[in-house]
Short mmCIF file of C-alpha atoms in Angstrom, two decimals:
data_model
loop_
_atom_site.label_atom_id
_atom_site.label_comp_id
_atom_site.label_asym_id
_atom_site.label_seq_id
_atom_site.Cartn_x
_atom_site.Cartn_y
_atom_site.Cartn_z
CA MET X 120 20.10 33.29 -4.24
CA ALA X 121 19.16 32.10 -7.73
CA PRO X 122 15.42 31.76 -8.32
CA LEU X 123 14.11 28.22 -8.06
CA ASP X 124 13.13 26.26 -11.13
CA GLU X 125 9.71 25.61 -9.70
CA LEU X 126 7.67 22.72 -10.99
CA PHE X 127 4.18 22.89 -12.36
CA PRO X 128 1.88 21.63 -9.62
CA ARG X 129 0.91 18.00 -9.99
CA ASP X 130 -2.58 17.63 -11.48
CA ARG X 131 -4.24 15.54 -8.81
CA GLU X 132 -7.31 15.01 -10.99
CA TRP X 133 -5.13 13.39 -13.64
CA GLN X 134 -3.09 11.31 -11.21
CA PRO X 135 -4.70 8.42 -9.31
CA PRO X 136 -5.94 9.22 -5.80
CA ALA X 137 -4.45 7.27 -2.90
CA LEU X 138 -7.69 5.50 -2.03
CA THR X 139 -9.16 3.34 -4.80
CA PRO X 140 -11.23 0.65 -3.07
CA ASP X 141 -11.50 -1.66 -6.10
CA TYR X 142 -7.73 -2.06 -5.76
CA LYS X 143 -8.10 -3.55 -2.32
CA THR X 144 -4.55 -3.12 -1.07
CA SER X 145 -4.89 0.65 -1.40
CA VAL X 146 -7.56 0.77 1.32
CA ALA X 147 -5.21 0.36 4.30
CA ARG X 148 -2.22 1.91 2.52
CA SER X 149 -3.72 5.32 1.70
CA PRO X 150 -3.47 8.35 4.00
CA SER X 151 -6.86 9.38 5.36
CA TYR X 152 -5.89 13.04 5.80
CA PRO X 153 -5.33 15.23 2.75
CA LEU X 154 -1.81 15.88 1.53
CA LEU X 155 -0.43 19.20 2.73
CA SER X 156 0.37 21.35 -0.31
CA LEU X 157 3.90 22.77 -0.32
CA GLN X 158 5.44 25.39 -2.51
CA ASN X 159 8.77 24.17 -3.83
CA SER X 160 12.03 24.71 -2.02
CA VAL X 161 15.47 23.42 -2.98
CA SER X 162 14.56 20.16 -1.24
CA GLU X 163 12.05 19.52 -4.03
CA THR X 164 13.68 21.20 -7.05
CA THR X 165 17.02 19.40 -6.79
CA GLY X 166 17.61 15.68 -7.18
CA PRO X 167 20.22 12.97 -7.56
CA VAL X 168 22.36 12.64 -10.67
CA PHE X 169 23.51 9.30 -12.09
CA GLY X 170 26.36 8.91 -14.55
CA HIS X 171 26.85 6.43 -17.38
CA ASP X 172 29.54 4.74 -15.30
CA MET X 173 26.65 3.23 -13.34
CA LEU X 174 25.54 1.20 -16.36
CA GLY X 175 26.92 -2.06 -17.69
CA PRO X 176 26.97 -2.81 -21.44
CA LEU X 177 23.96 -5.18 -21.29
CA ASP X 178 21.85 -3.20 -18.83
CA ASN X 179 19.32 -2.29 -21.58
CA ASP X 180 19.28 -5.74 -23.19
CA LEU X 181 16.97 -7.96 -21.17
CA LEU X 182 17.26 -10.71 -23.79
CA HIS X 183 20.85 -11.22 -22.70
CA ASN X 184 21.62 -9.46 -19.42
CA TYR X 185 20.81 -12.55 -17.36
CA ALA X 186 21.32 -15.20 -20.04
CA THR X 187 24.04 -17.80 -20.27
CA PRO X 188 26.46 -16.57 -22.95
CA GLY X 189 25.17 -17.72 -26.35
CA GLU X 190 21.62 -18.11 -25.08
CA SER X 191 18.68 -15.73 -24.89
CA ALA X 192 15.44 -15.21 -22.97
CA ILE X 193 12.40 -17.08 -24.30
CA GLY X 194 9.47 -15.11 -25.68
CA GLN X 195 8.35 -12.60 -28.25
CA ARG X 196 11.33 -10.31 -28.93
CA ILE X 197 10.44 -6.62 -28.63
CA ILE X 198 12.14 -3.25 -28.56
CA VAL X 199 10.67 -0.59 -26.30
CA HIS X 200 11.77 2.94 -27.06
CA GLY X 201 10.62 6.48 -26.48
CA ARG X 202 11.48 9.84 -25.04
CA VAL X 203 11.34 11.35 -21.61
CA LEU X 204 9.88 14.84 -21.96
CA ASP X 205 8.56 17.43 -19.56
CA GLU X 206 5.19 19.16 -19.68
CA ASN X 207 6.76 21.91 -21.80
CA SER X 208 7.64 19.22 -24.40
CA ARG X 209 11.32 19.72 -23.63
CA PRO X 210 13.47 16.58 -23.62
CA VAL X 211 14.80 15.42 -20.26
CA PRO X 212 18.39 14.33 -21.04
CA GLY X 213 20.71 12.35 -18.81
CA THR X 214 18.03 10.89 -16.60
CA LEU X 215 17.96 7.35 -15.27
CA VAL X 216 15.12 5.11 -16.49
CA GLU X 217 14.72 1.71 -14.84
CA PHE X 218 12.33 -1.03 -15.95
CA TRP X 219 11.25 -4.44 -14.68
CA GLN X 220 8.74 -7.03 -15.78
CA ALA X 221 7.45 -10.60 -15.68
CA ASN X 222 8.74 -13.11 -18.21
CA ALA X 223 6.93 -14.42 -21.30
CA GLY X 224 4.89 -16.77 -19.08
CA GLY X 225 3.88 -14.08 -16.59
CA ARG X 226 6.31 -15.06 -13.81
CA TYR X 227 8.59 -12.66 -11.97
CA ARG X 228 12.06 -13.57 -10.79
CA HIS X 229 11.25 -12.63 -7.19
CA LYS X 230 11.34 -14.76 -4.10
CA LYS X 231 7.80 -13.65 -3.27
CA ASP X 232 6.28 -14.70 -6.65
CA THR X 233 4.87 -18.24 -6.58
CA TYR X 234 2.82 -18.26 -9.80
CA LEU X 235 2.69 -21.59 -11.69
CA ALA X 236 4.39 -20.31 -14.83
CA PRO X 237 8.05 -21.31 -14.92
CA ILE X 238 11.07 -19.11 -14.31
CA ASP X 239 13.10 -18.63 -17.49
CA PRO X 240 16.70 -19.42 -16.51
CA ASN X 241 17.89 -16.88 -19.10
CA PHE X 242 15.67 -13.99 -18.05
CA GLY X 243 16.24 -11.69 -15.08
CA GLY X 244 13.52 -9.18 -15.92
CA CYS X 245 15.11 -5.85 -15.19
CA GLY X 246 17.22 -3.25 -16.94
CA ARG X 247 18.07 0.42 -17.04
CA ALA X 248 19.16 3.21 -19.35
CA ILE X 249 20.12 6.87 -19.21
CA THR X 250 18.38 9.18 -21.69
CA ASP X 251 20.46 10.82 -24.42
CA ASP X 252 20.62 14.54 -25.26
CA GLU X 253 17.18 14.35 -26.87
CA GLY X 254 15.66 12.48 -23.94
CA ARG X 255 15.61 9.15 -25.81
CA TYR X 256 15.94 5.71 -24.25
CA HIS X 257 15.56 2.21 -25.64
CA PHE X 258 15.82 -1.38 -24.52
CA ARG X 259 15.26 -4.87 -25.83
CA THR X 260 13.29 -7.54 -24.02
CA VAL X 261 10.57 -10.18 -24.37
CA LYS X 262 6.92 -9.25 -24.21
CA PRO X 263 5.66 -10.06 -20.71
CA ALA X 264 2.51 -12.18 -20.28
CA PRO X 265 -0.54 -11.33 -18.19
CA TYR X 266 -0.72 -13.08 -14.82
CA PRO X 267 -3.34 -13.62 -12.10
CA TRP X 268 -3.27 -11.70 -8.84
CA ARG X 269 -5.25 -11.75 -5.63
CA ASN X 270 -7.79 -8.96 -5.54
CA TRP X 271 -11.21 -10.14 -6.60
CA VAL X 272 -11.49 -13.90 -7.07
CA ASN X 273 -10.42 -13.73 -10.71
CA ASN X 274 -8.18 -10.76 -11.60
CA TRP X 275 -5.51 -10.83 -14.30
CA ARG X 276 -3.03 -8.03 -14.79
CA PRO X 277 -2.73 -6.83 -18.37
CA ALA X 278 0.74 -7.40 -19.81
CA HIS X 279 2.88 -4.55 -18.53
CA ILE X 280 6.38 -3.24 -17.94
CA HIS X 281 7.12 -1.21 -14.81
CA PHE X 282 9.06 2.04 -15.22
CA SER X 283 10.89 4.21 -12.71
CA ILE X 284 12.04 7.68 -13.82
CA PHE X 285 14.00 10.32 -11.91
CA GLY X 286 14.02 13.59 -13.85
CA HIS X 287 16.16 16.38 -12.43
CA ALA X 288 14.11 17.31 -9.37
CA PHE X 289 13.16 14.98 -6.56
CA ALA X 290 9.55 16.16 -6.98
CA GLN X 291 9.55 14.75 -10.54
CA ARG X 292 10.20 11.22 -9.25
CA LEU X 293 7.73 8.85 -10.88
CA ILE X 294 6.90 5.16 -11.03
CA THR X 295 4.42 3.90 -13.58
CA GLN X 296 3.50 0.95 -15.81
CA MET X 297 3.44 0.63 -19.59
CA TYR X 298 0.67 -1.38 -21.22
CA PHE X 299 0.44 -2.78 -24.75
CA GLU X 300 -1.89 -1.61 -27.51
CA GLY X 301 -4.87 -3.89 -27.99
CA ASP X 302 -4.76 -5.75 -24.66
CA PRO X 303 -8.39 -6.28 -23.53
CA LEU X 304 -7.28 -6.77 -19.92
CA ILE X 305 -6.30 -3.09 -19.61
CA TRP X 306 -9.92 -2.01 -19.16
CA THR X 307 -10.69 -4.74 -16.60
CA CYS X 308 -7.83 -3.96 -14.25
CA PRO X 309 -8.52 -2.21 -10.90
CA ILE X 310 -4.91 -0.97 -10.77
CA VAL X 311 -5.23 0.67 -14.19
CA LYS X 312 -8.65 2.03 -13.26
CA ALA X 313 -7.21 3.71 -10.17
CA ILE X 314 -6.55 6.44 -12.76
CA PRO X 315 -9.81 8.34 -13.02
CA ASP X 316 -9.51 9.72 -16.56
CA ASP X 317 -9.50 7.38 -19.58
CA ARG X 318 -7.33 9.86 -21.49
CA ALA X 319 -4.71 9.52 -18.76
CA ILE X 320 -4.91 5.73 -19.02
CA GLY X 321 -4.34 6.13 -22.76
CA GLN X 322 -1.05 7.80 -21.93
CA LEU X 323 0.15 4.46 -20.51
CA ILE X 324 -0.70 2.36 -23.57
CA ALA X 325 2.25 1.93 -25.93
CA PRO X 326 1.37 1.59 -29.61
CA LEU X 327 2.95 -0.98 -31.87
CA ASP X 328 5.62 0.95 -33.80
CA MET X 329 6.28 -0.73 -37.13
CA ASN X 330 8.80 1.96 -38.07
CA ALA X 331 11.07 0.92 -35.21
CA THR X 332 10.56 -2.78 -35.81
CA VAL X 333 13.63 -4.67 -37.05
CA PRO X 334 12.39 -6.77 -40.00
CA LEU X 335 12.73 -10.54 -39.50
CA ASP X 336 14.00 -9.90 -35.96
CA THR X 337 12.18 -7.80 -33.34
CA MET X 338 8.86 -5.95 -33.04
CA ALA X 339 8.78 -2.51 -31.42
CA TYR X 340 6.55 -0.47 -29.12
CA LYS X 341 6.91 3.25 -28.45
CA PHE X 342 6.43 4.66 -24.98
CA ASP X 343 6.96 8.35 -24.25
CA ILE X 344 7.03 9.52 -20.66
CA VAL X 345 6.16 13.02 -19.48
CA LEU X 346 7.55 14.42 -16.23
CA ARG X 347 6.43 17.59 -14.50
CA GLY X 348 7.56 20.77 -16.26
CA THR X 349 9.41 23.68 -14.74
CA ARG X 350 8.41 27.28 -15.03
CA SER X 351 10.55 30.36 -15.21
CA THR X 352 9.82 32.86 -12.51
CA LEU X 353 8.03 35.76 -14.26
CA PHE X 354 7.39 37.71 -11.09
CA GLU X 355 8.84 36.62 -7.83
CA ASN X 356 6.33 35.64 -5.19
CA ARG X 357 7.22 37.85 -2.23
CA LEU X 358 6.29 37.56 1.37
CA GLU X 359 4.20 40.33 2.86
CA GLY X 360 6.38 43.19 4.04
CA ASN X 361 9.23 42.42 1.63
CA MET W 30 -9.12 30.95 -28.23
CA GLN W 31 -5.63 29.53 -28.62
CA PRO W 32 -5.03 26.07 -27.21
CA LEU W 33 -2.63 25.68 -24.30
CA ASP W 34 -0.08 23.22 -25.61
CA TYR W 35 1.26 21.76 -22.40
CA GLN W 36 1.66 18.01 -22.11
CA LYS W 37 0.16 16.11 -19.21
CA GLU W 38 2.36 14.36 -16.69
CA THR W 39 2.40 10.58 -17.18
CA PRO W 40 0.05 9.08 -14.60
CA SER W 41 1.59 7.12 -11.76
CA GLN W 42 0.91 3.45 -11.10
CA THR W 43 1.79 1.43 -8.04
CA ALA W 44 5.33 0.10 -7.77
CA GLY W 45 3.73 -3.28 -7.04
CA PRO W 46 4.98 -6.16 -4.92
CA TYR W 47 7.96 -6.89 -7.20
CA VAL W 48 9.47 -3.40 -7.26
CA HIS W 49 12.69 -4.90 -5.91
CA ILE W 50 13.35 -6.74 -9.19
CA GLY W 51 13.84 -3.45 -10.95
CA LEU W 52 15.17 -1.19 -8.25
CA ALA W 53 16.97 -3.52 -5.84
CA PRO W 54 17.42 -6.93 -7.53
CA GLY W 55 19.58 -8.17 -4.67
CA ALA W 56 16.56 -7.93 -2.38
CA ALA W 57 14.44 -9.83 -4.93
CA GLY W 58 16.95 -12.65 -4.62
CA PHE W 59 19.26 -12.37 -7.61
CA ASP W 60 22.40 -10.70 -8.83
CA ILE W 61 22.33 -9.05 -12.28
CA PHE W 62 24.00 -5.63 -12.47
CA GLU W 63 27.70 -4.99 -12.01
CA LYS W 64 26.96 -1.83 -10.03
CA ASN W 65 24.11 -1.53 -7.60
CA PHE W 66 22.68 1.41 -5.71
CA CYS W 67 23.48 2.00 -2.11
CA PRO W 68 20.97 2.67 0.66
CA ASN W 69 23.31 5.20 2.24
CA PRO W 70 23.52 8.83 1.07
CA ALA W 71 26.98 9.14 2.67
CA SER W 72 29.90 6.73 2.97
CA PRO W 73 31.62 5.96 6.30
CA THR W 74 34.47 8.29 5.30
CA ALA W 75 32.27 11.32 4.51
CA ALA W 76 32.77 14.49 6.55
CA GLY W 77 30.04 15.26 9.06
CA GLU W 78 28.20 13.73 11.99
CA HIS W 79 27.53 10.07 11.19
CA ILE W 80 24.07 8.86 12.07
CA THR W 81 21.79 5.88 11.52
CA VAL W 82 18.15 6.43 10.59
CA GLU W 83 15.70 3.58 11.12
CA GLY W 84 12.00 2.92 11.36
CA LEU W 85 8.95 1.01 10.35
CA VAL W 86 6.21 1.95 7.90
CA THR W 87 2.79 0.81 9.07
CA ASP W 88 -0.61 0.65 7.36
CA GLY W 89 -4.05 1.69 8.58
CA THR W 90 -4.47 -1.53 10.56
CA GLY W 91 -1.17 -0.93 12.37
CA ALA W 92 0.58 -3.75 10.52
CA PRO W 93 4.07 -3.17 9.08
CA ILE W 94 4.30 -2.61 5.34
CA LYS W 95 6.95 -5.26 4.76
CA ASP W 96 7.42 -4.68 1.03
CA VAL W 97 8.00 -0.92 1.20
CA LEU W 98 10.73 0.81 -0.79
CA ILE W 99 11.97 4.21 0.34
CA GLU W 100 14.16 6.78 -1.35
CA VAL W 101 15.71 9.67 0.54
CA TRP W 102 17.26 12.95 -0.61
CA GLN W 103 19.17 15.26 1.66
CA ALA W 104 21.50 18.22 1.84
CA ALA W 105 25.15 17.87 2.82
CA PRO W 106 26.29 18.92 6.33
CA ASN W 107 26.84 22.46 4.97
CA GLY W 108 23.17 22.70 3.97
CA ALA W 109 23.77 22.50 0.19
CA TYR W 110 22.30 19.90 -2.13
CA VAL W 111 25.03 18.37 -4.30
CA ASP W 112 24.67 18.57 -8.08
CA ALA W 113 27.53 16.12 -8.63
CA PRO W 114 27.85 13.07 -6.41
CA THR W 115 31.22 12.10 -4.96
CA ALA W 116 32.40 8.74 -3.65
CA ASP W 117 31.76 10.03 -0.15
CA PHE W 118 28.41 11.76 -0.55
CA THR W 119 25.53 11.44 -3.02
CA GLY W 120 22.74 12.82 -0.85
CA TRP W 121 20.49 10.05 -2.15
CA GLY W 122 19.68 6.59 -0.90
CA ARG W 123 17.34 3.75 -1.80
CA ILE W 124 16.25 1.60 1.12
CA VAL W 125 14.47 -1.76 1.16
CA SER W 126 12.78 -3.02 4.31
CA ASP W 127 13.37 -6.42 5.84
CA PHE W 128 10.69 -8.64 4.24
CA GLU W 129 10.08 -10.49 7.53
CA THR W 130 9.73 -7.52 9.88
CA GLY W 131 9.34 -4.39 7.73
CA GLU W 132 12.17 -2.67 9.63
CA TRP W 133 14.42 -0.46 7.51
CA SER W 134 17.53 1.60 8.20
CA PHE W 135 20.29 3.54 6.51
CA ASP W 136 23.50 5.30 7.48
CA THR W 137 24.30 8.86 6.53
CA VAL W 138 25.63 12.16 7.79
CA LYS W 139 23.33 14.70 9.35
CA PRO W 140 22.26 17.36 6.83
CA GLY W 141 22.74 21.05 7.50
CA PRO W 142 20.01 23.69 7.23
CA ALA W 143 19.14 24.37 3.57
CA GLU W 144 17.95 27.69 2.21
CA GLY W 145 14.16 28.06 2.30
CA ARG W 146 12.05 29.84 -0.29
CA SER W 147 12.94 33.43 -0.93
CA GLY W 148 12.42 35.45 2.24
CA HIS W 149 11.75 32.41 4.44
CA GLY W 150 15.25 32.00 5.84
CA LYS W 151 16.79 28.61 6.47
CA MET W 152 14.84 25.43 6.79
CA ALA W 153 15.58 23.16 9.73
CA PRO W 154 17.77 20.18 8.83
CA HIS W 155 15.64 17.49 7.26
CA ILE W 156 15.68 14.48 4.95
CA THR W 157 13.08 14.19 2.18
CA PHE W 158 11.38 10.77 1.89
CA TRP W 159 9.59 9.16 -1.06
CA ILE W 160 7.69 5.98 -0.24
CA VAL W 161 6.36 3.42 -2.70
CA ALA W 162 4.84 -0.05 -2.31
CA ARG W 163 2.08 -2.31 -3.49
CA GLY W 164 -1.21 -0.53 -2.77
CA ILE W 165 0.33 2.95 -3.02
CA ASN W 166 -0.92 4.42 -6.30
CA ILE W 167 1.39 7.42 -6.28
CA GLY W 168 4.56 7.79 -4.22
CA LEU W 169 4.09 9.41 -0.81
CA ASN W 170 6.31 12.38 0.03
CA THR W 171 7.23 13.40 3.52
CA ARG W 172 10.12 14.89 5.49
CA MET W 173 12.06 13.72 8.50
CA TYR W 174 13.28 16.35 10.99
CA PHE W 175 15.60 15.87 13.97
CA GLU W 176 14.49 15.89 17.61
CA ASP W 177 17.68 17.64 18.77
CA GLU W 178 17.03 20.65 16.49
CA ALA W 179 14.13 22.00 18.53
CA GLU W 180 14.94 25.66 17.92
CA ALA W 181 15.34 25.27 14.16
CA ASN W 182 12.26 23.06 13.99
CA ALA W 183 10.19 25.72 15.77
CA ALA W 184 11.15 28.22 13.05
CA ASP W 185 10.87 25.85 10.09
CA PRO W 186 8.52 27.21 7.40
CA VAL W 187 7.23 23.77 6.43
CA LEU W 188 6.61 22.40 9.93
CA ASN W 189 4.83 25.65 10.71
CA LEU W 190 2.41 25.08 7.83
CA ILE W 191 0.96 22.09 9.66
CA GLU W 192 -2.15 23.52 11.26
CA GLN W 193 -2.67 20.84 13.91
CA GLN W 194 0.36 21.40 16.08
CA HIS W 195 0.49 17.86 17.47
CA ARG W 196 0.79 16.44 13.95
CA ARG W 197 4.16 18.20 13.52
CA ALA W 198 5.60 15.58 15.86
CA THR W 199 4.91 12.89 13.25
CA LEU W 200 7.82 14.32 11.22
CA ILE W 201 10.35 14.54 14.04
CA ALA W 202 12.66 11.56 14.50
CA LYS W 203 13.56 10.52 18.06
CA ARG W 204 17.24 10.49 18.89
CA THR W 205 18.92 7.70 20.83
CA GLU W 206 22.44 6.33 20.89
CA ARG W 207 23.69 2.84 20.12
CA ASP W 208 27.35 1.93 20.57
CA GLY W 209 28.15 5.62 20.81
CA LYS W 210 26.50 6.45 17.45
CA PRO W 211 23.36 8.59 17.14
CA VAL W 212 20.34 6.66 15.94
CA TYR W 213 17.20 8.46 14.81
CA ARG W 214 13.94 6.52 14.92
CA PHE W 215 11.42 7.60 12.30
CA ASP W 216 8.27 5.48 12.20
CA ILE W 217 5.90 6.34 9.37
CA ARG W 218 2.19 5.70 9.79
CA VAL W 219 0.52 5.78 6.40
CA GLN W 220 -2.98 5.86 7.87
CA GLY W 221 -4.78 5.95 11.20
CA ASP W 222 -3.71 6.97 14.71
CA GLY W 223 -0.71 9.26 14.56
CA GLU W 224 -0.88 9.41 10.77
CA THR W 225 2.29 10.93 9.32
CA VAL W 226 1.89 14.24 7.51
CA PHE W 227 2.41 13.73 3.78
CA PHE W 228 3.00 16.50 1.29
CA ASP W 229 1.86 17.39 -2.20
CA ILE W 230 5.15 18.79 -3.42
#
């Protein structure tokens, strides 16, 4: 049997813990017993593969993928681009990246969202892309607005875009949120602050990227994503007696 | 001393209450993509024993988590994980619960026993689960095993890692039949009495 491409263990001091009481919903939705640590087997080191045939031509253009032909979503036009890398700085090619967000008023197109801001008839709020050979992805959208949510009496989420990334192993599966450089709400948000280390929070803040901006057209933000790295087996870990 | 130049994994954030917009827009109430993902890892024409898996995810108060999203990953009936999906079998499914009740289900074929770590022999047939929702800061990983595989379960290297023997039962789905088809019930308790065993994988 071929040796496994084992993953670097997840750094649980870098990742948010399950229980973060200031984010109230986590209190009843966090396991009270510790996670049981597993060494990887094929169930963790393999994962699903998605082909380009899954994607439609407008899947990475949120300005138009739900708009009436000839119209466009309302809001500040932005490009979001970046690379998916692993902890060894190697690109992760051919992986599915999905994203979803509120509109330019802070309203989601979801039957459970009842915020006052209006639905934009030309904005769905979701898209997807598959990374190229260098791990790159990009999409076009409007900048989402902050919106209020029920936690303390007066909480507002910083503007954010949700990301879902697969990688090549099921144990790399990740969901996160991208924030925008300069947003003062980032440092007030109990969901953001579920992450214990400010340097880790910094990893979620996309800088304005003037080099990728299209003059007279669209501003750009750069957001790189790092998935768990794999290690080559230097010496096989053997059971006693083998 | 030389610096270690590894990057750090991007920190996780909750999938939030509107995860369906991005990952299952039909459930959010709108139609946008030409092609959508399927909850079922296997089609009705796939080879193997066809089964339904269903359950409820509950929180520490015992209430159903009605906005949960689950992804599953499993081996084929021959015990191998596929590296190229076919029309009949992808091994992967994305499942959304019923917003009113929290009940979820999917159809698949029963996986075979996959190879364990070197020297560990085969693992008992199982399906790997990844669970996200509002209030869950980082996706929860667990495994579902099959009640009718008692012998394989007793020898499974992962089940045997669970020190408190009675907690192993939290990973074993109960088998019943409905209209002649096997149905496995797998209730997941995120916290509290009968708390499901979750893994750091």
